[in-house]
Short mmCIF file of C-alpha atoms in Angstrom, two decimals:
data_model
loop_
_atom_site.label_atom_id
_atom_site.label_comp_id
_atom_site.label_asym_id
_atom_site.label_seq_id
_atom_site.Cartn_x
_atom_site.Cartn_y
_atom_site.Cartn_z
CA UNK A 528 43.87 -24.09 6.60
CA UNK A 529 46.14 -22.86 3.84
CA UNK A 530 45.09 -19.84 1.87
CA UNK A 531 43.30 -20.31 -1.45
CA UNK A 532 45.55 -19.27 -4.31
CA UNK A 533 44.15 -17.22 -7.15
CA UNK A 534 45.05 -15.15 -10.18
CA UNK A 535 43.41 -11.87 -11.04
CA UNK A 536 42.51 -11.30 -14.69
CA UNK A 537 42.35 -7.59 -15.44
CA UNK A 538 44.19 -4.85 -13.59
CA UNK A 539 42.08 -1.80 -14.43
CA UNK A 540 40.29 0.73 -12.25
CA UNK A 541 38.26 -1.67 -10.10
CA UNK A 542 40.96 -4.31 -9.66
CA UNK A 543 42.73 -2.10 -7.10
CA UNK A 544 39.64 -2.10 -4.88
CA UNK A 545 38.88 -5.74 -5.56
CA UNK A 546 42.39 -6.87 -4.64
CA UNK A 547 42.42 -4.71 -1.49
CA UNK A 548 39.15 -6.42 -0.54
CA UNK A 549 40.62 -9.89 -1.05
CA UNK A 550 43.63 -8.98 1.13
CA UNK A 551 41.27 -7.83 3.86
CA UNK A 552 39.63 -11.26 4.07
CA UNK A 553 42.99 -12.80 5.11
CA UNK A 554 41.90 -16.11 3.60
CA UNK A 555 43.13 -15.92 0.02
CA UNK A 556 46.36 -15.11 -1.76
CA UNK A 557 46.72 -13.47 -5.14
CA UNK A 558 49.71 -15.20 -6.75
CA UNK A 559 49.48 -14.01 -10.37
CA UNK A 560 48.11 -11.24 -12.54
CA UNK A 561 47.02 -11.09 -16.16
CA UNK A 562 46.46 -7.91 -18.16
CA UNK A 563 46.60 -7.27 -21.90
CA UNK A 564 48.76 -4.22 -21.12
CA UNK A 565 51.48 -5.68 -18.93
CA UNK A 566 52.72 -2.32 -17.59
CA UNK A 567 49.45 -1.71 -15.77
CA UNK A 568 49.60 -5.18 -14.24
CA UNK A 569 53.16 -4.61 -13.02
CA UNK A 570 52.03 -1.52 -11.07
CA UNK A 571 49.35 -3.50 -9.30
CA UNK A 572 51.82 -6.33 -8.64
CA UNK A 573 54.25 -3.93 -7.03
CA UNK A 574 51.56 -2.42 -4.80
CA UNK A 575 50.41 -5.85 -3.56
CA UNK A 576 53.76 -7.64 -3.39
CA UNK A 577 53.21 -10.03 -6.27
CA UNK A 578 56.48 -11.07 -8.04
CA UNK A 579 56.94 -9.60 -11.52
CA UNK A 580 57.63 -13.12 -12.79
CA UNK A 581 53.97 -13.94 -12.07
CA UNK A 582 52.62 -11.09 -14.19
CA UNK A 583 51.37 -12.09 -17.65
CA UNK A 584 49.94 -10.61 -20.81
CA UNK A 585 49.07 -14.10 -22.05
CA UNK A 586 46.22 -15.76 -20.13
CA UNK A 587 47.07 -19.26 -21.39
CA UNK A 588 50.65 -18.94 -20.17
CA UNK A 589 49.42 -17.84 -16.75
CA UNK A 590 47.09 -20.83 -16.45
CA UNK A 591 49.81 -23.23 -17.64
CA UNK A 592 52.50 -21.95 -15.24
CA UNK A 593 50.68 -21.09 -12.01
CA UNK A 594 49.24 -23.40 -9.38
CA UNK A 595 45.80 -21.98 -8.59
CA UNK A 596 42.55 -22.72 -6.79
CA UNK A 597 40.50 -20.11 -8.62
CA UNK A 598 40.60 -17.07 -10.89
CA UNK A 599 39.01 -13.67 -10.36
CA UNK A 600 37.96 -12.15 -13.68
CA UNK A 601 37.89 -8.39 -13.56
CA UNK A 602 38.26 -7.58 -17.26
CA UNK A 603 35.76 -5.96 -19.63
CA UNK A 604 32.57 -7.85 -20.31
CA UNK A 605 33.45 -9.21 -23.77
CA UNK A 606 36.24 -11.30 -22.26
CA UNK A 607 34.21 -12.89 -19.46
CA UNK A 608 33.10 -15.70 -21.72
CA UNK A 609 36.50 -16.83 -23.11
CA UNK A 610 38.37 -16.41 -19.80
CA UNK A 611 35.77 -18.33 -17.80
CA UNK A 612 35.87 -21.10 -20.40
CA UNK A 613 39.67 -21.27 -20.16
CA UNK A 614 39.64 -21.40 -16.36
CA UNK A 615 36.92 -24.03 -16.22
CA UNK A 616 38.89 -26.17 -18.71
CA UNK A 617 41.73 -26.19 -16.13
CA UNK A 618 39.33 -27.26 -13.37
CA UNK A 619 39.51 -23.87 -11.66
CA UNK A 620 36.65 -22.15 -9.86
CA UNK A 621 35.73 -18.72 -11.22
CA UNK A 622 34.71 -15.45 -9.61
CA UNK A 623 33.62 -13.08 -12.37
CA UNK A 624 32.61 -9.42 -12.32
CA UNK A 625 29.14 -8.46 -13.40
CA UNK A 626 27.68 -8.40 -15.95
CA UNK A 627 28.17 -12.10 -16.52
CA UNK A 628 28.54 -11.97 -20.31
CA UNK A 629 27.39 -10.07 -23.38
CA UNK A 630 24.40 -12.22 -24.36
CA UNK A 631 21.97 -14.54 -22.61
CA UNK A 632 23.25 -17.36 -24.79
CA UNK A 633 26.82 -16.83 -23.56
CA UNK A 634 25.57 -16.79 -19.94
CA UNK A 635 23.76 -20.08 -20.39
CA UNK A 636 26.78 -21.67 -22.03
CA UNK A 637 29.04 -20.55 -19.16
CA UNK A 638 26.72 -22.13 -16.60
CA UNK A 639 26.71 -25.34 -18.62
CA UNK A 640 30.51 -25.36 -19.04
CA UNK A 641 31.18 -24.84 -15.32
CA UNK A 642 28.57 -27.43 -14.36
CA UNK A 643 30.13 -30.01 -16.71
CA UNK A 644 33.62 -29.20 -15.44
CA UNK A 645 32.43 -29.47 -11.83
CA UNK A 646 33.75 -26.01 -10.94
CA UNK A 647 31.98 -23.26 -9.05
CA UNK A 648 31.04 -20.06 -10.93
CA UNK A 649 30.32 -16.94 -8.89
CA UNK A 650 29.15 -13.68 -10.45
CA UNK A 651 30.34 -10.82 -8.31
CA UNK A 652 27.06 -8.98 -7.73
CA UNK A 653 28.15 -6.98 -4.73
CA UNK A 654 25.24 -4.59 -4.23
CA UNK A 655 22.92 -7.13 -2.65
CA UNK A 656 25.56 -7.68 0.04
CA UNK A 657 25.73 -4.02 1.08
CA UNK A 658 24.72 -3.37 4.66
CA UNK A 659 21.95 -0.86 3.87
CA UNK A 660 20.38 -3.16 1.29
CA UNK A 661 20.56 -6.14 3.68
CA UNK A 662 18.84 -4.00 6.34
CA UNK A 663 16.13 -2.99 3.90
CA UNK A 664 15.59 -6.61 2.87
CA UNK A 665 15.25 -7.54 6.54
CA UNK A 666 12.58 -4.86 6.99
CA UNK A 667 10.71 -6.18 3.94
CA UNK A 668 10.90 -9.77 5.18
CA UNK A 669 9.66 -8.77 8.62
CA UNK A 670 6.52 -7.37 6.92
CA UNK A 671 6.95 -4.07 8.77
CA UNK A 672 6.42 -2.33 5.45
CA UNK A 673 3.34 -4.31 4.47
CA UNK A 674 2.42 -5.48 1.00
CA UNK A 675 4.75 -4.08 -1.63
CA UNK A 676 2.64 -3.39 -4.69
CA UNK A 677 5.06 -0.93 -6.27
CA UNK A 678 8.67 0.06 -5.73
CA UNK A 679 10.87 2.73 -7.30
CA UNK A 680 14.64 2.33 -7.49
CA UNK A 681 16.30 5.50 -8.68
CA UNK A 682 19.94 5.94 -9.67
CA UNK A 683 20.23 9.37 -11.22
CA UNK A 684 23.30 11.56 -11.21
CA UNK A 685 25.97 13.21 -13.29
CA UNK A 686 28.87 11.17 -11.95
CA UNK A 687 31.80 11.59 -14.41
CA UNK A 688 31.96 7.86 -15.01
CA UNK A 689 33.88 8.20 -18.30
CA UNK A 690 36.81 9.94 -16.59
CA UNK A 691 37.86 6.75 -14.77
CA UNK A 692 36.61 4.25 -17.32
CA UNK A 693 36.77 5.79 -20.82
CA UNK A 694 36.13 2.43 -22.52
CA UNK A 695 32.53 2.65 -21.28
CA UNK A 696 31.89 5.16 -24.08
CA UNK A 697 32.27 2.29 -26.53
CA UNK A 698 29.68 -0.06 -25.05
CA UNK A 699 26.67 -0.86 -27.24
CA UNK A 700 24.57 -0.84 -24.07
CA UNK A 701 26.20 1.41 -21.56
CA UNK A 702 24.07 2.19 -18.52
CA UNK A 703 22.25 -1.14 -18.56
CA UNK A 704 25.61 -2.93 -18.53
CA UNK A 705 27.37 -0.64 -16.10
CA UNK A 706 24.83 0.19 -13.41
CA UNK A 707 21.77 -1.65 -14.73
CA UNK A 708 23.15 -5.03 -13.79
CA UNK A 709 23.49 -3.79 -10.18
CA UNK A 710 20.10 -2.12 -10.07
CA UNK A 711 18.29 -5.09 -11.61
CA UNK A 712 20.06 -7.58 -9.35
CA UNK A 713 19.09 -5.47 -6.35
CA UNK A 714 15.48 -5.27 -7.58
CA UNK A 715 15.43 -9.05 -7.94
CA UNK A 716 16.97 -9.59 -4.51
CA UNK A 717 14.57 -7.23 -2.75
CA UNK A 718 11.32 -7.80 -4.62
CA UNK A 719 11.62 -11.18 -6.32
CA UNK A 720 12.37 -12.46 -9.81
CA UNK A 721 10.87 -10.60 -12.75
CA UNK A 722 8.11 -12.22 -14.76
CA UNK A 723 7.76 -9.29 -17.18
CA UNK A 724 10.26 -6.62 -18.18
CA UNK A 725 9.78 -3.45 -20.24
CA UNK A 726 12.50 -0.92 -20.99
CA UNK A 727 12.99 2.49 -22.61
CA UNK A 728 16.42 4.00 -23.19
CA UNK A 729 17.89 7.33 -24.29
CA UNK A 730 21.29 8.76 -25.11
CA UNK A 731 21.99 12.22 -23.67
CA UNK A 732 25.79 12.45 -23.75
CA UNK A 733 26.50 13.13 -27.44
CA UNK A 734 29.88 11.38 -27.55
CA UNK A 735 29.00 7.83 -26.48
CA UNK A 736 27.93 4.78 -28.44
CA UNK A 737 25.30 3.36 -26.08
CA UNK A 738 22.59 4.77 -23.86
CA UNK A 739 23.11 6.75 -20.62
CA UNK A 740 19.46 6.77 -19.55
CA UNK A 741 17.29 3.70 -19.00
CA UNK A 742 13.89 3.16 -17.45
CA UNK A 743 12.92 -0.41 -16.66
CA UNK A 744 9.54 -1.60 -15.45
CA UNK A 745 9.36 -5.09 -13.98
CA UNK A 746 6.53 -7.20 -12.68
CA UNK A 747 7.75 -9.61 -10.02
CA UNK A 748 6.56 -13.07 -9.01
CA UNK A 749 4.63 -11.50 -6.11
CA UNK A 750 2.76 -9.16 -8.47
CA UNK A 751 4.67 -5.99 -7.54
CA UNK A 752 5.61 -3.41 -10.15
CA UNK A 753 9.22 -2.24 -9.84
CA UNK A 754 10.38 0.86 -11.72
CA UNK A 755 14.12 1.32 -12.09
CA UNK A 756 15.15 4.79 -13.27
CA UNK A 757 18.79 5.14 -14.21
CA UNK A 758 20.73 8.07 -15.57
CA UNK A 759 24.27 9.39 -15.78
CA UNK A 760 22.92 12.54 -17.44
CA UNK A 761 20.90 14.11 -14.63
CA UNK A 762 21.90 17.50 -13.29
CA UNK B 1242 -24.07 40.11 -24.78
CA UNK B 1243 -26.75 37.88 -23.35
CA UNK B 1244 -25.66 35.01 -21.19
CA UNK B 1245 -25.33 31.55 -22.75
CA UNK B 1246 -28.08 29.26 -21.48
CA UNK B 1247 -27.26 25.72 -20.48
CA UNK B 1248 -28.58 22.65 -18.73
CA UNK B 1249 -26.54 20.55 -16.35
CA UNK B 1250 -26.83 16.77 -16.69
CA UNK B 1251 -25.98 15.08 -13.42
CA UNK B 1252 -26.22 16.61 -9.97
CA UNK B 1253 -23.80 14.45 -7.96
CA UNK B 1254 -20.76 15.33 -5.87
CA UNK B 1255 -18.82 17.35 -8.44
CA UNK B 1256 -21.80 19.22 -9.93
CA UNK B 1257 -21.93 21.49 -6.89
CA UNK B 1258 -18.37 22.68 -7.58
CA UNK B 1259 -18.91 22.79 -11.32
CA UNK B 1260 -22.04 24.91 -11.07
CA UNK B 1261 -20.41 27.29 -8.56
CA UNK B 1262 -17.60 27.67 -11.10
CA UNK B 1263 -20.03 28.50 -13.90
CA UNK B 1264 -21.73 31.14 -11.71
CA UNK B 1265 -18.35 32.71 -10.99
CA UNK B 1266 -17.72 33.33 -14.71
CA UNK B 1267 -20.79 35.62 -14.85
CA UNK B 1268 -21.21 34.75 -18.53
CA UNK B 1269 -23.50 31.74 -18.50
CA UNK B 1270 -26.80 30.80 -16.93
CA UNK B 1271 -27.86 27.33 -15.81
CA UNK B 1272 -31.56 27.13 -16.67
CA UNK B 1273 -32.33 23.43 -16.22
CA UNK B 1274 -31.09 20.29 -14.45
CA UNK B 1275 -31.32 16.60 -15.21
CA UNK B 1276 -30.65 13.78 -12.76
CA UNK B 1277 -31.89 10.18 -12.71
CA UNK B 1278 -32.77 10.73 -9.01
CA UNK B 1279 -34.85 13.89 -9.10
CA UNK B 1280 -34.60 14.63 -5.37
CA UNK B 1281 -30.85 15.24 -5.64
CA UNK B 1282 -31.40 17.61 -8.55
CA UNK B 1283 -34.01 19.58 -6.62
CA UNK B 1284 -31.51 20.27 -3.83
CA UNK B 1285 -29.00 21.69 -6.32
CA UNK B 1286 -31.76 23.71 -8.02
CA UNK B 1287 -32.74 25.25 -4.70
CA UNK B 1288 -29.14 26.17 -3.87
CA UNK B 1289 -28.60 27.87 -7.24
CA UNK B 1290 -32.04 29.45 -7.75
CA UNK B 1291 -33.17 27.22 -10.64
CA UNK B 1292 -36.99 26.77 -10.76
CA UNK B 1293 -38.25 23.31 -9.76
CA UNK B 1294 -40.22 23.20 -13.01
CA UNK B 1295 -36.91 23.07 -14.90
CA UNK B 1296 -35.67 19.99 -13.02
CA UNK B 1297 -36.02 16.69 -14.92
CA UNK B 1298 -35.42 12.98 -14.51
CA UNK B 1299 -36.01 12.48 -18.24
CA UNK B 1300 -33.21 13.90 -20.43
CA UNK B 1301 -35.33 13.86 -23.61
CA UNK B 1302 -38.07 15.91 -21.94
CA UNK B 1303 -35.49 18.45 -20.79
CA UNK B 1304 -34.06 18.83 -24.29
CA UNK B 1305 -37.58 19.13 -25.80
CA UNK B 1306 -38.81 21.74 -23.32
CA UNK B 1307 -35.83 24.02 -22.64
CA UNK B 1308 -34.26 26.64 -24.89
CA UNK B 1309 -30.51 26.06 -24.58
CA UNK B 1310 -27.15 27.01 -26.08
CA UNK B 1311 -25.25 24.05 -24.60
CA UNK B 1312 -25.34 21.23 -22.11
CA UNK B 1313 -22.81 20.42 -19.40
CA UNK B 1314 -22.61 16.66 -18.86
CA UNK B 1315 -21.49 15.78 -15.36
CA UNK B 1316 -22.90 12.26 -15.07
CA UNK B 1317 -21.03 8.96 -14.78
CA UNK B 1318 -18.89 7.91 -17.70
CA UNK B 1319 -21.25 5.29 -19.20
CA UNK B 1320 -23.81 8.02 -19.98
CA UNK B 1321 -21.41 10.44 -21.70
CA UNK B 1322 -21.94 8.75 -25.04
CA UNK B 1323 -25.78 8.71 -25.15
CA UNK B 1324 -26.21 12.19 -23.62
CA UNK B 1325 -23.70 13.81 -25.97
CA UNK B 1326 -25.43 12.13 -28.93
CA UNK B 1327 -28.81 13.46 -27.77
CA UNK B 1328 -27.51 17.01 -27.32
CA UNK B 1329 -25.69 17.03 -30.66
CA UNK B 1330 -28.89 15.84 -32.37
CA UNK B 1331 -30.55 19.01 -31.04
CA UNK B 1332 -27.73 21.16 -32.38
CA UNK B 1333 -26.41 21.94 -28.92
CA UNK B 1334 -22.76 22.37 -28.01
CA UNK B 1335 -21.50 20.00 -25.33
CA UNK B 1336 -19.18 20.36 -22.38
CA UNK B 1337 -18.51 16.88 -20.97
CA UNK B 1338 -16.59 15.72 -17.92
CA UNK B 1339 -13.59 13.51 -18.32
CA UNK B 1340 -13.15 10.71 -19.16
CA UNK B 1341 -14.77 11.30 -22.52
CA UNK B 1342 -16.40 7.85 -22.89
CA UNK B 1343 -15.91 4.19 -21.99
CA UNK B 1344 -14.14 3.00 -25.13
CA UNK B 1345 -11.95 4.52 -27.83
CA UNK B 1346 -14.62 3.57 -30.37
CA UNK B 1347 -17.24 5.59 -28.47
CA UNK B 1348 -14.87 8.56 -28.30
CA UNK B 1349 -14.24 8.47 -32.03
CA UNK B 1350 -17.98 8.21 -32.76
CA UNK B 1351 -18.70 11.22 -30.52
CA UNK B 1352 -16.15 13.34 -32.36
CA UNK B 1353 -17.69 12.28 -35.66
CA UNK B 1354 -21.26 12.99 -34.46
CA UNK B 1355 -20.43 16.46 -33.19
CA UNK B 1356 -18.43 17.28 -36.31
CA UNK B 1357 -21.35 16.23 -38.57
CA UNK B 1358 -23.83 18.17 -36.45
CA UNK B 1359 -21.57 21.22 -36.54
CA UNK B 1360 -21.56 21.54 -32.74
CA UNK B 1361 -18.58 22.09 -30.46
CA UNK B 1362 -17.53 19.28 -28.10
CA UNK B 1363 -15.36 20.17 -25.12
CA UNK B 1364 -13.96 17.57 -22.72
CA UNK B 1365 -13.56 19.15 -19.33
CA UNK B 1366 -9.93 18.30 -18.62
CA UNK B 1367 -9.36 20.88 -15.91
CA UNK B 1368 -5.93 19.94 -14.59
CA UNK B 1369 -3.99 21.41 -17.47
CA UNK B 1370 -5.59 24.80 -16.66
CA UNK B 1371 -4.39 24.85 -13.06
CA UNK B 1372 -2.08 27.73 -12.23
CA UNK B 1373 0.83 25.60 -10.99
CA UNK B 1374 0.73 23.37 -14.06
CA UNK B 1375 0.59 26.39 -16.40
CA UNK B 1376 3.63 27.82 -14.59
CA UNK B 1377 5.48 24.57 -14.96
CA UNK B 1378 4.63 24.40 -18.66
CA UNK B 1379 5.94 27.94 -19.06
CA UNK B 1380 9.23 26.92 -17.43
CA UNK B 1381 9.49 23.93 -19.77
CA UNK B 1382 8.76 26.05 -22.84
CA UNK B 1383 11.34 28.64 -21.80
CA UNK B 1384 13.95 25.82 -21.85
CA UNK B 1385 15.11 26.82 -18.37
CA UNK B 1386 14.90 23.14 -17.46
CA UNK B 1387 16.78 21.89 -20.52
CA UNK B 1388 16.09 18.73 -22.48
CA UNK B 1389 13.47 16.57 -20.77
CA UNK B 1390 14.50 12.98 -21.34
CA UNK B 1391 12.48 11.55 -18.48
CA UNK B 1392 9.70 12.79 -16.22
CA UNK B 1393 7.91 11.25 -13.24
CA UNK B 1394 4.36 12.24 -12.34
CA UNK B 1395 3.32 10.77 -9.02
CA UNK B 1396 -0.15 10.76 -7.51
CA UNK B 1397 -0.02 8.51 -4.48
CA UNK B 1398 -2.16 8.81 -1.40
CA UNK B 1399 -4.82 7.18 0.73
CA UNK B 1400 -7.54 9.76 0.05
CA UNK B 1401 -10.90 8.19 1.04
CA UNK B 1402 -12.28 8.63 -2.45
CA UNK B 1403 -15.04 6.05 -1.99
CA UNK B 1404 -16.61 8.01 0.89
CA UNK B 1405 -17.80 10.78 -1.42
CA UNK B 1406 -18.24 8.70 -4.56
CA UNK B 1407 -19.16 5.12 -3.60
CA UNK B 1408 -20.09 4.24 -7.21
CA UNK B 1409 -16.37 4.32 -8.04
CA UNK B 1410 -16.09 0.90 -6.35
CA UNK B 1411 -18.07 -0.53 -9.25
CA UNK B 1412 -15.87 0.73 -12.10
CA UNK B 1413 -14.15 -1.92 -14.21
CA UNK B 1414 -11.17 0.44 -14.43
CA UNK B 1415 -11.13 2.63 -11.40
CA UNK B 1416 -7.95 4.66 -10.93
CA UNK B 1417 -7.25 4.98 -14.66
CA UNK B 1418 -10.75 6.39 -15.16
CA UNK B 1419 -10.84 8.54 -12.05
CA UNK B 1420 -7.41 10.11 -11.74
CA UNK B 1421 -5.62 8.52 -14.69
CA UNK B 1422 -7.46 10.66 -17.21
CA UNK B 1423 -6.20 13.77 -15.38
CA UNK B 1424 -2.65 12.51 -14.99
CA UNK B 1425 -2.37 11.35 -18.59
CA UNK B 1426 -3.85 14.56 -19.95
CA UNK B 1427 -1.37 16.53 -17.84
CA UNK B 1428 1.50 14.36 -19.10
CA UNK B 1429 0.38 14.99 -22.66
CA UNK B 1430 0.03 18.73 -22.10
CA UNK B 1431 3.45 19.07 -20.47
CA UNK B 1432 5.57 16.60 -22.40
CA UNK B 1433 3.77 15.98 -25.72
CA UNK B 1434 1.53 13.30 -27.17
CA UNK B 1435 2.36 9.68 -26.43
CA UNK B 1436 3.67 7.47 -29.21
CA UNK B 1437 3.96 4.38 -26.99
CA UNK B 1438 2.12 3.44 -23.81
CA UNK B 1439 2.73 0.57 -21.36
CA UNK B 1440 0.72 0.00 -18.19
CA UNK B 1441 0.66 -2.26 -15.12
CA UNK B 1442 -2.21 -2.23 -12.64
CA UNK B 1443 -2.97 -3.71 -9.21
CA UNK B 1444 -5.93 -3.91 -6.83
CA UNK B 1445 -5.10 -3.28 -3.18
CA UNK B 1446 -8.49 -2.35 -1.65
CA UNK B 1447 -10.20 -5.73 -1.37
CA UNK B 1448 -13.76 -4.46 -1.82
CA UNK B 1449 -13.57 -2.79 -5.24
CA UNK B 1450 -14.13 -4.11 -8.74
CA UNK B 1451 -11.36 -2.28 -10.59
CA UNK B 1452 -7.76 -1.35 -9.89
CA UNK B 1453 -6.56 1.27 -7.39
CA UNK B 1454 -2.91 1.25 -8.46
CA UNK B 1455 -1.62 1.96 -11.96
CA UNK B 1456 1.82 2.60 -13.39
CA UNK B 1457 1.97 3.98 -16.91
CA UNK B 1458 5.10 4.48 -18.99
CA UNK B 1459 4.80 6.68 -22.05
CA UNK B 1460 7.20 7.67 -24.79
CA UNK B 1461 6.37 11.07 -26.19
CA UNK B 1462 6.85 12.58 -29.64
CA UNK B 1463 9.99 14.32 -28.39
CA UNK B 1464 11.50 11.01 -27.23
CA UNK B 1465 10.99 11.58 -23.50
CA UNK B 1466 9.96 8.76 -21.19
CA UNK B 1467 7.15 9.74 -18.80
CA UNK B 1468 6.32 7.53 -15.83
CA UNK B 1469 2.96 8.09 -14.17
CA UNK B 1470 2.58 6.38 -10.78
CA UNK B 1471 -0.91 6.43 -9.35
CA UNK B 1472 -2.32 4.95 -6.19
CA UNK B 1473 -5.20 5.42 -3.78
CA UNK B 1474 -3.71 2.69 -1.59
CA UNK B 1475 -0.49 4.30 -0.40
CA UNK B 1476 0.02 4.94 3.31
#
C-alpha cells in the first residue's frame, strides 16, 4: 500500500514532535508545509527532508498545488475553523490539534461541513491514548476498583509553559484551552460523558490575558462526581 | 468567682465527652440533665456525680425547677430550635451543638430570639479550635504560604459512624449535617466566608436515608476556590 500523503499546517513548537511521530508510523508521508512565517517552516522542511518548493505561507496555494490525502492542522486554535473548512472543500480528510475550535458553534459547524463533504475529521486528543491512562481505564472496566462515586484529576505545577509558547499569554481562556481540553477529554474517557459542569477560574500570573487556574466539577452519566484541578501557578 | 451552673440537654454518645470537657475547665458545674430516655441520663448522672433528683425527661420541668446560668444542648438537630427557644425564654444563655438547626430560617429565628431576649447563643463548632487547625491558620495569616487561590479539604474514610450513632441513618442529609458542618466551618475559618457554594452528593451505603458522599465547591471573599470532599464510603 502506498503511503498516505499529507501537508502539515503550522510549524511551531509541537509540530516538530508531531512530525517525528508521523515519520515513526512509516505509513504516511509529509509532502508539504504551511506556516504564516515561512522561515520557520523552511527549518522544519530541512530537518524532515521536505523540498523547499513545497513550503508555503499561503494555505490556498498549498491546497491548489499539492496532491494530498489529508492535512494535519497544528496551528493556533483560531485558525482550526477556517483551515478545516478549506481542506474539507478540497475533499481532504483532516487531523486537527485540540482544542477543536474557539466556540461550540464553530465545532458543530465543522462536524457538519466534514459530514457533508464526506471527509473524516479527527481531533488529536492524544492523552486518552497514553499507556498509563489506557491501563487505568482497563482497571476501571474490570471493576477491580469498584463503584467510582468520585474522582479527582489534578494537574498542578509551575511548568514555564510561556517560555516555549509565548502566544499562550494572549488567550482569552488559557489553561482551559491549553491543558483543560486534555484533562476534560481524559475525564470523559475514564468516567463517562458529563451531564453537568461547573467551573471556577483564577488568574495568578499577572502578565497574561486569560486564567492559569481552573477547577471543574463534572457529574457523569454514571452519577460520579469528577473534580479537575488545574494550575500553572502552583509552587 | 462562683462556678457557672448549667444543665445538659441530651445524654447520648457525645455528651460523655462534652461533660468530661466541661469538668476539665474547672469553671462550670453541671447541675441537671435532660434526656427523652431517662435511663440513659441516669447513667451519665451517676458517672459525673449529679443527683438523680436533677435528672429529667421533661425539659420544661427542668427549666422550672433548676437555678441555671446556661444550658448546653447536645441533642439531635431537630430539637435545637425548640430547646434553644425554651432556654432563651427563661433568660438563659445557650451553648448548642452543631449544626445549629435544620433550616436557614430556623437559624435566623434563633439568632433573633436570643438577641431579643438578651442572651448569648454559642454554636459549638469545635474544629476551628483544634491545635493543628489554629497552627495552620497562623501560617496562613503570616503569609508564609503566599496567596491561596485554591484549597482542598478532604475527609474521606470508612469510619463505622453508624455503629455509635445509628440514628444518623435516618437523617435526610447525613454527611453534610454530620461532618459537613465541621468541614465547612473550618473552610470558612481558614479561607474566609463563602460568596458562592456548589454541591454534589451521592449515597453509597444502601441502608441509609441521606447521602454519605458530598463534594462542595466554595468561592471565598478573597477569591479562593475551596473544594471540600467528604465521604464515609471510601475504602
